[in-house]
mmCIF file with all atom_site columns, C-alpha atoms in Angstrom:
data_model
loop_
_atom_site.group_PDB
_atom_site.id
_atom_site.type_symbol
_atom_site.label_atom_id
_atom_site.label_alt_id
_atom_site.label_comp_id
_atom_site.label_asym_id
_atom_site.label_entity_id
_atom_site.label_seq_id
_atom_site.pdbx_PDB_ins_code
_atom_site.Cartn_x
_atom_site.Cartn_y
_atom_site.Cartn_z
_atom_site.occupancy
_atom_site.B_iso_or_equiv
_atom_site.pdbx_formal_charge
_atom_site.auth_seq_id
_atom_site.auth_comp_id
_atom_site.auth_asym_id
_atom_site.auth_atom_id
_atom_site.pdbx_PDB_model_num
ATOM 1   C CA . GLN A 1 1   ? -2.737  3.736  -7.843 1.00 92.00 ? 238 GLN A CA 1
ATOM 2   C CA . VAL A 1 2   ? -2.690  4.201  -4.082 1.00 96.00 ? 239 VAL A CA 1
ATOM 3   C CA . TYR A 1 3   ? -3.802  1.306  -1.919 1.00 97.00 ? 240 TYR A CA 1
ATOM 4   C CA . LEU A 1 4   ? -4.226  1.250  1.847  1.00 98.00 ? 241 LEU A CA 1
ATOM 5   C CA . VAL A 1 5   ? -5.252  -2.100 3.316  1.00 98.00 ? 242 VAL A CA 1
ATOM 6   C CA . GLU A 1 6   ? -6.085  -2.364 6.998  1.00 98.00 ? 243 GLU A CA 1
ATOM 7   C CA . SER A 1 7   ? -6.104  -5.595 8.971  1.00 98.00 ? 244 SER A CA 1
ATOM 8   C CA . GLY A 1 8   ? -6.068  -6.811 12.558 1.00 98.00 ? 245 GLY A CA 1
ATOM 9   C CA . GLY A 1 9   ? -9.477  -5.757 13.779 1.00 98.00 ? 246 GLY A CA 1
ATOM 10  C CA . GLY A 1 10  ? -11.812 -8.054 15.660 1.00 98.00 ? 247 GLY A CA 1
ATOM 11  C CA . LEU A 1 11  ? -13.853 -8.668 18.758 1.00 98.00 ? 248 LEU A CA 1
ATOM 12  C CA . VAL A 1 12  ? -12.089 -8.323 22.097 1.00 98.00 ? 249 VAL A CA 1
ATOM 13  C CA . GLN A 1 13  ? -13.130 -8.002 25.714 1.00 98.00 ? 250 GLN A CA 1
ATOM 14  C CA . ALA A 1 14  ? -12.586 -4.791 27.625 1.00 98.00 ? 251 ALA A CA 1
ATOM 15  C CA . GLY A 1 15  ? -9.013  -4.605 28.838 1.00 98.00 ? 252 GLY A CA 1
ATOM 16  C CA . GLY A 1 16  ? -7.740  -6.610 25.896 1.00 98.00 ? 253 GLY A CA 1
ATOM 17  C CA . SER A 1 17  ? -5.392  -5.693 23.095 1.00 98.00 ? 254 SER A CA 1
ATOM 18  C CA . LEU A 1 18  ? -5.320  -5.598 19.311 1.00 98.00 ? 255 LEU A CA 1
ATOM 19  C CA . ARG A 1 19  ? -2.715  -4.622 16.775 1.00 98.00 ? 256 ARG A CA 1
ATOM 20  C CA . LEU A 1 20  ? -3.896  -3.016 13.567 1.00 98.00 ? 257 LEU A CA 1
ATOM 21  C CA . SER A 1 21  ? -1.804  -2.919 10.418 1.00 98.00 ? 258 SER A CA 1
ATOM 22  C CA . CYS A 1 22  ? -2.096  -0.791 7.312  1.00 98.00 ? 259 CYS A CA 1
ATOM 23  C CA . ALA A 1 23  ? -0.136  -2.005 4.306  1.00 98.00 ? 260 ALA A CA 1
ATOM 24  C CA . THR A 1 24  ? 0.342   0.597  1.619  1.00 98.00 ? 261 THR A CA 1
ATOM 25  C CA . SER A 1 25  ? 1.370   0.744  -2.013 1.00 97.00 ? 262 SER A CA 1
ATOM 26  C CA . GLY A 1 26  ? 1.517   3.437  -4.651 1.00 96.00 ? 263 GLY A CA 1
ATOM 27  C CA . ILE A 1 27  ? 3.081   6.070  -2.413 1.00 96.00 ? 264 ILE A CA 1
ATOM 28  C CA . ASN A 1 28  ? 6.590   6.993  -1.361 1.00 96.00 ? 265 ASN A CA 1
ATOM 29  C CA . PHE A 1 29  ? 5.715   5.785  2.113  1.00 97.00 ? 266 PHE A CA 1
ATOM 30  C CA . LYS A 1 30  ? 8.745   7.087  3.973  1.00 97.00 ? 267 LYS A CA 1
ATOM 31  C CA . ILE A 1 31  ? 8.017   10.757 3.210  1.00 97.00 ? 268 ILE A CA 1
ATOM 32  C CA . HIS A 1 32  ? 4.391   10.788 4.350  1.00 98.00 ? 269 HIS A CA 1
ATOM 33  C CA . THR A 1 33  ? 2.674   11.360 7.641  1.00 98.00 ? 270 THR A CA 1
ATOM 34  C CA . MET A 1 34  ? 0.410   8.386  8.240  1.00 98.00 ? 271 MET A CA 1
ATOM 35  C CA . ASN A 1 35  ? -2.855  8.630  10.110 1.00 98.00 ? 272 ASN A CA 1
ATOM 36  C CA . TRP A 1 36  ? -5.282  6.338  11.881 1.00 98.00 ? 273 TRP A CA 1
ATOM 37  C CA . TYR A 1 37  ? -8.890  7.516  12.116 1.00 98.00 ? 274 TYR A CA 1
ATOM 38  C CA . ARG A 1 38  ? -11.926 5.833  13.606 1.00 98.00 ? 275 ARG A CA 1
ATOM 39  C CA . GLN A 1 39  ? -15.655 6.199  13.242 1.00 98.00 ? 276 GLN A CA 1
ATOM 40  C CA . ALA A 1 40  ? -18.134 4.875  15.747 1.00 97.00 ? 277 ALA A CA 1
ATOM 41  C CA . PRO A 1 41  ? -21.820 4.407  14.866 1.00 92.00 ? 278 PRO A CA 1
ATOM 42  C CA . GLY A 1 42  ? -23.603 7.740  14.840 1.00 95.00 ? 279 GLY A CA 1
ATOM 43  C CA . LYS A 1 43  ? -20.414 9.702  15.403 1.00 96.00 ? 280 LYS A CA 1
ATOM 44  C CA . GLN A 1 44  ? -18.064 11.709 13.235 1.00 97.00 ? 281 GLN A CA 1
ATOM 45  C CA . ARG A 1 45  ? -14.818 10.241 12.072 1.00 97.00 ? 282 ARG A CA 1
ATOM 46  C CA . GLU A 1 46  ? -12.004 11.304 14.385 1.00 98.00 ? 283 GLU A CA 1
ATOM 47  C CA . LEU A 1 47  ? -8.235  11.299 14.140 1.00 98.00 ? 284 LEU A CA 1
ATOM 48  C CA . VAL A 1 48  ? -6.855  8.772  16.610 1.00 98.00 ? 285 VAL A CA 1
ATOM 49  C CA . ALA A 1 49  ? -3.128  9.000  16.003 1.00 98.00 ? 286 ALA A CA 1
ATOM 50  C CA . ASN A 1 50  ? -0.572  9.965  13.439 1.00 98.00 ? 287 ASN A CA 1
ATOM 51  C CA . ILE A 1 51  ? 3.126   9.523  12.835 1.00 98.00 ? 288 ILE A CA 1
ATOM 52  C CA . SER A 1 52  ? 5.303   11.813 10.778 1.00 98.00 ? 289 SER A CA 1
ATOM 53  C CA . GLU A 1 53  ? 8.073   10.841 8.391  1.00 97.00 ? 290 GLU A CA 1
ATOM 54  C CA . SER A 1 54  ? 10.539  11.534 11.185 1.00 97.00 ? 291 SER A CA 1
ATOM 55  C CA . GLY A 1 55  ? 8.664   9.378  13.668 1.00 97.00 ? 292 GLY A CA 1
ATOM 56  C CA . SER A 1 56  ? 6.976   12.102 15.686 1.00 98.00 ? 293 SER A CA 1
ATOM 57  C CA . THR A 1 57  ? 3.608   10.969 17.000 1.00 98.00 ? 294 THR A CA 1
ATOM 58  C CA . ASN A 1 58  ? 0.353   12.546 18.097 1.00 98.00 ? 295 ASN A CA 1
ATOM 59  C CA . TYR A 1 59  ? -2.646  10.994 19.824 1.00 98.00 ? 296 TYR A CA 1
ATOM 60  C CA . VAL A 1 60  ? -6.160  12.021 20.673 1.00 98.00 ? 297 VAL A CA 1
ATOM 61  C CA . ASP A 1 61  ? -6.447  12.477 24.425 1.00 98.00 ? 298 ASP A CA 1
ATOM 62  C CA . SER A 1 62  ? -8.782  9.522  24.884 1.00 98.00 ? 299 SER A CA 1
ATOM 63  C CA . VAL A 1 63  ? -6.151  7.002  23.741 1.00 98.00 ? 300 VAL A CA 1
ATOM 64  C CA . LYS A 1 64  ? -2.982  8.506  25.190 1.00 98.00 ? 301 LYS A CA 1
ATOM 65  C CA . GLY A 1 65  ? -1.076  5.957  27.229 1.00 98.00 ? 302 GLY A CA 1
ATOM 66  C CA . ARG A 1 66  ? -3.046  3.062  25.715 1.00 98.00 ? 303 ARG A CA 1
ATOM 67  C CA . PHE A 1 67  ? -2.398  3.218  21.957 1.00 98.00 ? 304 PHE A CA 1
ATOM 68  C CA . THR A 1 68  ? 0.936   3.323  20.149 1.00 98.00 ? 305 THR A CA 1
ATOM 69  C CA . ILE A 1 69  ? 1.435   4.142  16.485 1.00 98.00 ? 306 ILE A CA 1
ATOM 70  C CA . THR A 1 70  ? 4.549   2.934  14.716 1.00 98.00 ? 307 THR A CA 1
ATOM 71  C CA . ARG A 1 71  ? 5.766   2.597  11.167 1.00 98.00 ? 308 ARG A CA 1
ATOM 72  C CA . ASN A 1 72  ? 8.025   0.297  9.186  1.00 98.00 ? 309 ASN A CA 1
ATOM 73  C CA . ASN A 1 73  ? 9.305   2.167  6.152  1.00 98.00 ? 310 ASN A CA 1
ATOM 74  C CA . ALA A 1 74  ? 10.900  -0.943 4.643  1.00 98.00 ? 311 ALA A CA 1
ATOM 75  C CA . ARG A 1 75  ? 7.507   -2.641 4.640  1.00 98.00 ? 312 ARG A CA 1
ATOM 76  C CA . ALA A 1 76  ? 5.541   0.538  3.846  1.00 98.00 ? 313 ALA A CA 1
ATOM 77  C CA . THR A 1 77  ? 3.273   -0.351 6.737  1.00 98.00 ? 314 THR A CA 1
ATOM 78  C CA . VAL A 1 78  ? 1.894   1.583  9.682  1.00 98.00 ? 315 VAL A CA 1
ATOM 79  C CA . TYR A 1 79  ? 0.674   -0.063 12.871 1.00 98.00 ? 316 TYR A CA 1
ATOM 80  C CA . LEU A 1 80  ? -1.604  0.817  15.741 1.00 98.00 ? 317 LEU A CA 1
ATOM 81  C CA . GLU A 1 81  ? -1.033  -1.121 18.940 1.00 98.00 ? 318 GLU A CA 1
ATOM 82  C CA . MET A 1 82  ? -4.117  -0.828 21.130 1.00 98.00 ? 319 MET A CA 1
ATOM 83  C CA . ASN A 1 83  ? -4.014  -1.868 24.771 1.00 98.00 ? 320 ASN A CA 1
ATOM 84  C CA . SER A 1 84  ? -6.443  -1.592 27.672 1.00 98.00 ? 321 SER A CA 1
ATOM 85  C CA . LEU A 1 85  ? -9.278  -1.405 25.191 1.00 98.00 ? 322 LEU A CA 1
ATOM 86  C CA . LYS A 1 86  ? -12.592 0.042  26.291 1.00 98.00 ? 323 LYS A CA 1
ATOM 87  C CA . PRO A 1 87  ? -16.098 -0.330 24.858 1.00 97.00 ? 324 PRO A CA 1
ATOM 88  C CA . ASP A 1 88  ? -15.829 3.323  23.745 1.00 97.00 ? 325 ASP A CA 1
ATOM 89  C CA . ASP A 1 89  ? -13.017 2.261  21.405 1.00 98.00 ? 326 ASP A CA 1
ATOM 90  C CA . THR A 1 90  ? -15.527 0.302  19.334 1.00 98.00 ? 327 THR A CA 1
ATOM 91  C CA . ALA A 1 91  ? -15.398 1.713  15.802 1.00 98.00 ? 328 ALA A CA 1
ATOM 92  C CA . VAL A 1 92  ? -14.254 1.140  12.281 1.00 98.00 ? 329 VAL A CA 1
ATOM 93  C CA . TYR A 1 93  ? -10.584 2.104  12.099 1.00 98.00 ? 330 TYR A CA 1
ATOM 94  C CA . TYR A 1 94  ? -9.263  3.665  8.910  1.00 98.00 ? 331 TYR A CA 1
ATOM 95  C CA . CYS A 1 95  ? -5.794  4.280  7.590  1.00 98.00 ? 332 CYS A CA 1
ATOM 96  C CA . HIS A 1 96  ? -5.289  7.615  5.834  1.00 98.00 ? 333 HIS A CA 1
ATOM 97  C CA . VAL A 1 97  ? -2.591  9.432  3.922  1.00 98.00 ? 334 VAL A CA 1
ATOM 98  C CA . ARG A 1 98  ? -2.545  12.651 1.970  1.00 97.00 ? 335 ARG A CA 1
ATOM 99  C CA . ARG A 1 99  ? -0.454  12.737 -1.175 1.00 94.00 ? 336 ARG A CA 1
ATOM 100 C CA . SER A 1 100 ? -0.026  16.032 -3.007 1.00 92.00 ? 337 SER A CA 1
ATOM 101 C CA . GLY A 1 101 ? -3.012  17.330 -1.119 1.00 94.00 ? 338 GLY A CA 1
ATOM 102 C CA . VAL A 1 102 ? -5.248  14.425 -2.132 1.00 96.00 ? 339 VAL A CA 1
ATOM 103 C CA . PRO A 1 103 ? -6.580  12.222 0.707  1.00 97.00 ? 340 PRO A CA 1
ATOM 104 C CA . PHE A 1 104 ? -6.560  8.460  0.413  1.00 98.00 ? 341 PHE A CA 1
ATOM 105 C CA . TRP A 1 105 ? -8.411  6.052  2.701  1.00 98.00 ? 342 TRP A CA 1
ATOM 106 C CA . GLY A 1 106 ? -8.448  2.367  3.306  1.00 98.00 ? 343 GLY A CA 1
ATOM 107 C CA . ARG A 1 107 ? -11.691 0.441  3.595  1.00 98.00 ? 344 ARG A CA 1
ATOM 108 C CA . GLY A 1 108 ? -11.354 0.140  7.335  1.00 98.00 ? 345 GLY A CA 1
ATOM 109 C CA . THR A 1 109 ? -11.240 -2.644 9.885  1.00 98.00 ? 346 THR A CA 1
ATOM 110 C CA . GLN A 1 110 ? -13.886 -3.187 12.550 1.00 98.00 ? 347 GLN A CA 1
ATOM 111 C CA . VAL A 1 111 ? -12.862 -3.139 16.202 1.00 98.00 ? 348 VAL A CA 1
ATOM 112 C CA . THR A 1 112 ? -15.492 -4.220 18.701 1.00 98.00 ? 349 THR A CA 1
ATOM 113 C CA . VAL A 1 113 ? -14.810 -4.126 22.429 1.00 98.00 ? 350 VAL A CA 1
ATOM 114 C CA . SER A 1 114 ? -17.281 -5.936 24.644 1.00 98.00 ? 351 SER A CA 1
ATOM 115 C CA . SER A 1 115 ? -17.875 -4.972 28.259 1.00 94.00 ? 352 SER A CA 1
#
């Protein structure tokens, strides 16, 4: 059974920082690209950042220079460091992995940025 458990969300003022974590089990973590998505009210879910098994990263333009994705293979955990947060970053943030073509999602963690 694959489990993805996000944590670290909360309420923060604009300009603040949060660090999200996604603890995983049931997958061979080190061989998978790990993804962070977010979904704001009334909007489609969008890919925020991902990190490959080799450590290569990609970011959506709106978070470049502010967010950093990292991984700890020993802990089977992926992180999203979010700095200089803006009200537009308010969303539920989801961890995602695809194993043998099958997508798995966590339940999400709410991030709310007040102006």
